[in-house]
PDB file of C-alpha atoms in Angstrom:
ATOM      1  CA  MET A 216     -15.860  34.396 -24.218  1.00  0.00           C
ATOM      2  CA  SER A 217     -17.165  35.946 -20.690  1.00  0.00           C
ATOM      3  CA  PRO A 218     -20.423  37.183 -20.471  1.00  0.00           C
ATOM      4  CA  SER A 219     -21.260  40.674 -21.084  1.00  0.00           C
ATOM      5  CA  PRO A 220     -22.564  42.755 -17.840  1.00  0.00           C
ATOM      6  CA  ALA A 221     -25.735  43.176 -19.457  1.00  0.00           C
ATOM      7  CA  THR A 222     -26.393  38.944 -19.631  1.00  0.00           C
ATOM      8  CA  GLY A 223     -25.137  38.842 -16.353  1.00  0.00           C
ATOM      9  CA  GLU A 224     -27.126  41.672 -14.753  1.00  0.00           C
ATOM     10  CA  ALA A 225     -30.356  40.118 -16.964  1.00  0.00           C
ATOM     11  CA  SER A 226     -29.920  36.694 -15.272  1.00  0.00           C
ATOM     12  CA  ARG A 227     -29.121  37.606 -12.282  1.00  0.00           C
ATOM     13  CA  ALA A 228     -32.531  39.878 -12.596  1.00  0.00           C
ATOM     14  CA  ALA A 229     -34.719  36.327 -14.244  1.00  0.00           C
ATOM     15  CA  GLN A 230     -33.340  34.318 -11.085  1.00  0.00           C
ATOM     16  CA  GLN A 231     -35.120  37.187  -8.385  1.00  0.00           C
ATOM     17  CA  ALA A 232     -38.297  36.890 -10.506  1.00  0.00           C
ATOM     18  CA  ALA A 233     -38.206  33.186 -10.566  1.00  0.00           C
ATOM     19  CA  ALA A 234     -37.437  33.290  -6.438  1.00  0.00           C
ATOM     20  CA  THR A 235     -39.639  36.381  -6.104  1.00  0.00           C
ATOM     21  CA  GLN A 236     -42.533  33.846  -7.512  1.00  0.00           C
ATOM     22  CA  LYS A 237     -41.629  30.998  -5.984  1.00  0.00           C
ATOM     23  CA  LEU A 238     -42.048  33.157  -2.656  1.00  0.00           C
ATOM     24  CA  ALA A 239     -45.854  34.370  -3.600  1.00  0.00           C
ATOM     25  CA  ALA A 240     -46.687  30.653  -4.855  1.00  0.00           C
ATOM     26  CA  ALA A 241     -45.775  29.563  -0.634  1.00  0.00           C
ATOM     27  CA  HIS A 242     -47.632  32.741   0.296  1.00  0.00           C
ATOM     28  CA  ASN A 243     -50.672  31.790  -1.844  1.00  0.00           C
ATOM     29  CA  ILE A 244     -51.297  27.666  -0.195  1.00  0.00           C
ATOM     30  CA  PRO A 245     -54.531  28.931   1.518  1.00  0.00           C
ATOM     31  CA  LEU A 246     -55.856  30.911  -0.844  1.00  0.00           C
ATOM     32  CA  GLY A 247     -55.175  27.499  -3.157  1.00  0.00           C
ATOM     33  CA  ILE A 248     -57.245  25.682  -0.387  1.00  0.00           C
ATOM     34  CA  LEU A 249     -60.062  28.072   0.000  1.00  0.00           C
ATOM     35  CA  SER A 250     -60.015  28.069  -3.947  1.00  0.00           C
ATOM     36  CA  ILE A 251     -59.898  24.241  -4.345  1.00  0.00           C
ATOM     37  CA  CYS A 252     -63.371  23.904  -0.970  1.00  0.00           C
ATOM     38  CA  LEU A 253     -64.847  26.562  -3.022  1.00  0.00           C
ATOM     39  CA  ALA A 254     -64.566  24.338  -6.461  1.00  0.00           C
ATOM     40  CA  GLY A 255     -65.579  21.357  -4.535  1.00  0.00           C
ATOM     41  CA  LEU A 256     -69.160  22.982  -3.002  1.00  0.00           C
ATOM     42  CA  LEU A 257     -69.874  24.368  -6.556  1.00  0.00           C
ATOM     43  CA  PHE A 258     -69.032  21.092  -8.621  1.00  0.00           C
ATOM     44  CA  PRO A 259     -72.319  19.884  -6.935  1.00  0.00           C
ATOM     45  CA  VAL A 260     -74.189  22.672  -7.762  1.00  0.00           C
ATOM     46  CA  MET A 261     -73.465  22.665 -11.336  1.00  0.00           C
ATOM     47  CA  GLY A 262     -74.603  19.449 -11.558  1.00  0.00           C
ATOM     48  CA  GLY A 263     -77.951  20.022 -10.297  1.00  0.00           C
ATOM     49  CA  PHE A 264     -78.479  22.562 -12.622  1.00  0.00           C
ATOM     50  CA  ALA A 265     -76.831  20.404 -15.202  1.00  0.00           C
ATOM     51  CA  LYS A 266     -79.679  17.871 -14.132  1.00  0.00           C
ATOM     52  CA  ILE A 267     -82.325  20.031 -13.796  1.00  0.00           C
ATOM     53  CA  LEU A 268     -81.462  21.702 -17.620  1.00  0.00           C
ATOM     54  CA  GLY A 269     -81.011  17.665 -18.771  1.00  0.00           C
ATOM     55  CA  THR A 270     -84.684  17.209 -18.554  1.00  0.00           C
ATOM     56  CA  GLU A 271     -85.386  19.847 -21.414  1.00  0.00           C
ATOM     57  CA  TYR A 272     -81.886  20.212 -23.374  1.00  0.00           C
ATOM     58  CA  SER A 273     -79.722  17.353 -25.142  1.00  0.00           C
ATOM     59  CA  SER A 274     -76.712  17.168 -22.658  1.00  0.00           C
ATOM     60  CA  LEU A 275     -74.592  18.249 -25.669  1.00  0.00           C
ATOM     61  CA  GLN A 276     -76.562  21.544 -25.275  1.00  0.00           C
ATOM     62  CA  VAL A 277     -76.525  21.824 -21.400  1.00  0.00           C
ATOM     63  CA  SER A 278     -72.138  21.286 -21.758  1.00  0.00           C
ATOM     64  CA  TRP A 279     -71.966  23.718 -24.696  1.00  0.00           C
ATOM     65  CA  ALA A 280     -73.530  26.098 -22.905  1.00  0.00           C
ATOM     66  CA  ARG A 281     -71.734  25.696 -19.360  1.00  0.00           C
ATOM     67  CA  ALA A 282     -68.164  26.076 -21.790  1.00  0.00           C
ATOM     68  CA  PHE A 283     -69.441  29.165 -23.367  1.00  0.00           C
ATOM     69  CA  GLY A 284     -70.715  30.905 -20.212  1.00  0.00           C
ATOM     70  CA  HIS A 285     -67.376  29.793 -18.802  1.00  0.00           C
ATOM     71  CA  ILE A 286     -65.600  31.312 -21.719  1.00  0.00           C
ATOM     72  CA  LEU A 287     -67.439  34.658 -21.352  1.00  0.00           C
ATOM     73  CA  PHE A 288     -66.888  35.178 -17.570  1.00  0.00           C
ATOM     74  CA  MET A 289     -62.883  34.424 -18.028  1.00  0.00           C
ATOM     75  CA  LEU A 290     -63.097  37.127 -20.679  1.00  0.00           C
ATOM     76  CA  ALA A 291     -64.740  39.793 -18.839  1.00  0.00           C
ATOM     77  CA  ALA A 292     -62.261  38.872 -15.513  1.00  0.00           C
ATOM     78  CA  PHE A 293     -58.758  38.405 -17.137  1.00  0.00           C
ATOM     79  CA  LEU A 294     -59.012  40.567 -20.789  1.00  0.00           C
ATOM     80  CA  PRO A 295     -58.612  43.562 -19.215  1.00  0.00           C
ATOM     81  CA  ARG A 296     -56.030  42.861 -17.247  1.00  0.00           C
ATOM     82  CA  HIS A 297     -53.767  40.259 -19.724  1.00  0.00           C
ATOM     83  CA  GLY A 298     -55.041  41.358 -22.657  1.00  0.00           C
ATOM     84  CA  LEU A 299     -55.462  39.103 -25.893  1.00  0.00           C
ATOM     85  CA  GLY A 300     -52.187  37.762 -25.388  1.00  0.00           C
ATOM     86  CA  MET A 301     -53.765  35.446 -22.877  1.00  0.00           C
ATOM     87  CA  LEU A 302     -54.857  33.507 -25.424  1.00  0.00           C
ATOM     88  CA  ARG A 303     -51.902  32.749 -27.007  1.00  0.00           C
ATOM     89  CA  ALA A 304     -50.846  28.690 -26.114  1.00  0.00           C
ATOM     90  CA  ARG A 305     -47.552  27.986 -25.829  1.00  0.00           C
ATOM     91  CA  ARG A 306     -48.111  24.648 -26.702  1.00  0.00           C
ATOM     92  CA  PRO A 307     -51.577  24.142 -28.484  1.00  0.00           C
ATOM     93  CA  GLY A 308     -51.671  20.990 -29.303  1.00  0.00           C
ATOM     94  CA  LEU A 309     -51.138  19.535 -25.850  1.00  0.00           C
ATOM     95  CA  GLN A 310     -53.910  22.590 -25.224  1.00  0.00           C
ATOM     96  CA  LEU A 311     -56.285  21.333 -27.611  1.00  0.00           C
ATOM     97  CA  LEU A 312     -56.171  17.691 -26.638  1.00  0.00           C
ATOM     98  CA  ARG A 313     -56.746  18.923 -23.157  1.00  0.00           C
ATOM     99  CA  SER A 314     -60.075  20.886 -24.423  1.00  0.00           C
ATOM    100  CA  CYS A 315     -61.096  17.542 -26.062  1.00  0.00           C
ATOM    101  CA  GLY A 316     -60.562  16.229 -22.691  1.00  0.00           C
ATOM    102  CA  LEU A 317     -62.290  18.205 -20.522  1.00  0.00           C
ATOM    103  CA  PHE A 318     -65.114  18.853 -22.865  1.00  0.00           C
ATOM    104  CA  THR A 319     -65.588  14.799 -23.248  1.00  0.00           C
ATOM    105  CA  SER A 320     -65.707  14.653 -19.689  1.00  0.00           C
ATOM    106  CA  ASN A 321     -67.971  17.278 -19.007  1.00  0.00           C
ATOM    107  CA  LEU A 322     -70.419  15.923 -21.611  1.00  0.00           C
ATOM    108  CA  CYS A 323     -70.329  12.072 -20.295  1.00  0.00           C
ATOM    109  CA  HIS A 324     -70.820  13.800 -17.040  1.00  0.00           C
ATOM    110  CA  PHE A 325     -73.503  16.123 -18.120  1.00  0.00           C
ATOM    111  CA  TYR A 326     -75.463  12.920 -19.631  1.00  0.00           C
ATOM    112  CA  ALA A 327     -74.638  10.387 -16.794  1.00  0.00           C
ATOM    113  CA  ILE A 328     -76.669  12.454 -14.530  1.00  0.00           C
ATOM    114  CA  THR A 329     -79.444  12.785 -16.462  1.00  0.00           C
ATOM    115  CA  PHE A 330     -79.457   8.599 -15.833  1.00  0.00           C
ATOM    116  CA  ILE A 331     -78.578   8.196 -12.331  1.00  0.00           C
ATOM    117  CA  PRO A 332     -79.245  10.030  -9.121  1.00  0.00           C
ATOM    118  CA  ILE A 333     -76.639  13.212  -8.734  1.00  0.00           C
ATOM    119  CA  ALA A 334     -75.387  12.244  -5.297  1.00  0.00           C
ATOM    120  CA  LYS A 335     -74.661   8.699  -6.701  1.00  0.00           C
ATOM    121  CA  ALA A 336     -72.583  10.477  -9.732  1.00  0.00           C
ATOM    122  CA  ALA A 337     -70.776  12.742  -7.251  1.00  0.00           C
ATOM    123  CA  ALA A 338     -69.811   9.539  -5.382  1.00  0.00           C
ATOM    124  CA  ILE A 339     -68.287   8.020  -8.572  1.00  0.00           C
ATOM    125  CA  SER A 340     -66.405  11.177  -9.440  1.00  0.00           C
ATOM    126  CA  LEU A 341     -64.548  10.503  -6.218  1.00  0.00           C
ATOM    127  CA  THR A 342     -62.367   7.795  -8.117  1.00  0.00           C
ATOM    128  CA  ALA A 343     -60.210  10.828  -9.891  1.00  0.00           C
ATOM    129  CA  PRO A 344     -57.897  11.378  -7.657  1.00  0.00           C
ATOM    130  CA  LEU A 345     -57.584   8.014  -7.361  1.00  0.00           C
ATOM    131  CA  ILE A 346     -56.744   7.901 -11.336  1.00  0.00           C
ATOM    132  CA  VAL A 347     -54.710  11.209 -11.177  1.00  0.00           C
ATOM    133  CA  ALA A 348     -52.273   9.540  -8.933  1.00  0.00           C
ATOM    134  CA  LEU A 349     -52.173   6.276 -10.880  1.00  0.00           C
ATOM    135  CA  LEU A 350     -51.137   8.503 -13.776  1.00  0.00           C
ATOM    136  CA  ALA A 351     -48.745  10.096 -12.354  1.00  0.00           C
ATOM    137  CA  TRP A 352     -46.499   7.681 -12.816  1.00  0.00           C
ATOM    138  CA  PRO A 353     -46.688   6.934 -16.221  1.00  0.00           C
ATOM    139  CA  MET A 354     -47.595  10.265 -17.716  1.00  0.00           C
ATOM    140  CA  LEU A 355     -45.415  12.779 -14.905  1.00  0.00           C
ATOM    141  CA  GLY A 356     -42.462  10.714 -13.756  1.00  0.00           C
ATOM    142  CA  GLU A 357     -43.521  10.483 -10.053  1.00  0.00           C
ATOM    143  CA  ARG A 358     -42.768   7.455  -8.137  1.00  0.00           C
ATOM    144  CA  THR A 359     -45.459   5.793  -6.062  1.00  0.00           C
ATOM    145  CA  THR A 360     -44.982   3.729  -3.060  1.00  0.00           C
ATOM    146  CA  PRO A 361     -46.625   0.209  -2.591  1.00  0.00           C
ATOM    147  CA  VAL A 362     -47.979   1.793   0.708  1.00  0.00           C
ATOM    148  CA  ARG A 363     -49.534   4.637  -1.701  1.00  0.00           C
ATOM    149  CA  LEU A 364     -50.743   2.099  -4.003  1.00  0.00           C
ATOM    150  CA  ALA A 365     -52.539   0.330  -0.886  1.00  0.00           C
ATOM    151  CA  ALA A 366     -53.843   3.679  -0.148  1.00  0.00           C
ATOM    152  CA  LEU A 367     -55.400   3.803  -3.647  1.00  0.00           C
ATOM    153  CA  GLY A 368     -56.792   0.669  -3.289  1.00  0.00           C
ATOM    154  CA  LEU A 369     -58.348   1.120  -0.332  1.00  0.00           C
ATOM    155  CA  GLY A 370     -59.513   4.641  -1.443  1.00  0.00           C
ATOM    156  CA  PHE A 371     -61.483   2.467  -4.600  1.00  0.00           C
ATOM    157  CA  ALA A 372     -62.984  -0.285  -2.108  1.00  0.00           C
ATOM    158  CA  GLY A 373     -64.490   3.238  -0.272  1.00  0.00           C
ATOM    159  CA  VAL A 374     -66.076   4.648  -3.630  1.00  0.00           C
ATOM    160  CA  LEU A 375     -67.107   0.764  -3.991  1.00  0.00           C
ATOM    161  CA  VAL A 376     -69.127   0.900  -0.676  1.00  0.00           C
ATOM    162  CA  VAL A 377     -70.513   4.092  -1.336  1.00  0.00           C
ATOM    163  CA  ILE A 378     -72.108   3.910  -4.745  1.00  0.00           C
ATOM    164  CA  ARG A 379     -73.091   0.039  -4.092  1.00  0.00           C
ATOM    165  CA  PRO A 380     -72.826  -1.585  -7.790  1.00  0.00           C
ATOM    166  CA  GLY A 381     -75.457  -4.090  -8.457  1.00  0.00           C
ATOM    167  CA  ALA A 382     -77.164  -2.563  -5.776  1.00  0.00           C
ATOM    168  CA  ARG A 383     -81.154  -1.422  -6.659  1.00  0.00           C
ATOM    169  CA  SER A 384     -81.742   1.900  -6.513  1.00  0.00           C
ATOM    170  CA  SER A 385     -82.892   3.523  -3.349  1.00  0.00           C
ATOM    171  CA  THR A 386     -85.731   5.066  -4.689  1.00  0.00           C
ATOM    172  CA  GLY A 387     -87.085   2.026  -6.274  1.00  0.00           C
ATOM    173  CA  PRO A 388     -88.864  -1.065  -4.528  1.00  0.00           C
ATOM    174  CA  ARG A 389     -86.816  -2.836  -2.184  1.00  0.00           C
ATOM    175  CA  CYS A 390     -88.748  -6.375  -2.932  1.00  0.00           C
ATOM    176  CA  SER A 391     -90.917  -7.419  -5.241  1.00  0.00           C
ATOM    177  CA  SER A 392     -94.293  -7.136  -2.839  1.00  0.00           C
ATOM    178  CA  CYS A 393     -93.242  -4.268  -2.194  1.00  0.00           C
TER     179      CYS A 393
END
C-alpha cells in the first residue's frame, strides 16, 4: 500500500523541520560556549552565597531555597512563551530520578562547603567531567579509547595535586611549634 500524498507531504515537512533544527543547533555553538562559560562563572558565586548562608541555616534549607528560587525564575522566564505544556515530562520516572540526583548532589555540595574551603570544593568539583567521561560508555554507549583513559588519569592526578588530600589546611599552623 503506497502512502497517501498527505502522509508523504507530512513526512517531508517533518524531515525539513529536523534539518532546520540541526542547522539552528549548529549556529548556536557560540551561544552554547558562552552559556557554559557564564555557568562556570556563576557556580562559584552560588557556592559562595551557600557558604555564607550555611553559617546560619541548615544545608537542607539553603538547598531548598536554591531549588525554589530556580523554579520561580524558570517559570517566569519560560511559562509565558511555552505554556503549561512545558511541565509535562515525556519520561517522568527518568525525570524524577534525575531530579533526585540533582537535589542530592546540590545538598551534598552545600553541606561540604560548610566544612572545607570553597576553593577546595571547586577543585574537587573538577572531577565531574572525569566521572562523566567514565560513565559515558556504560550509560550512553559512547566508546572510550586508551588515550582518553590515560588523559582521564592525568586529569585526576591534576585534581589530586590541587586538593592535596591529607595535607594540612593552609589556614591552620604549618608546624607544631608555630
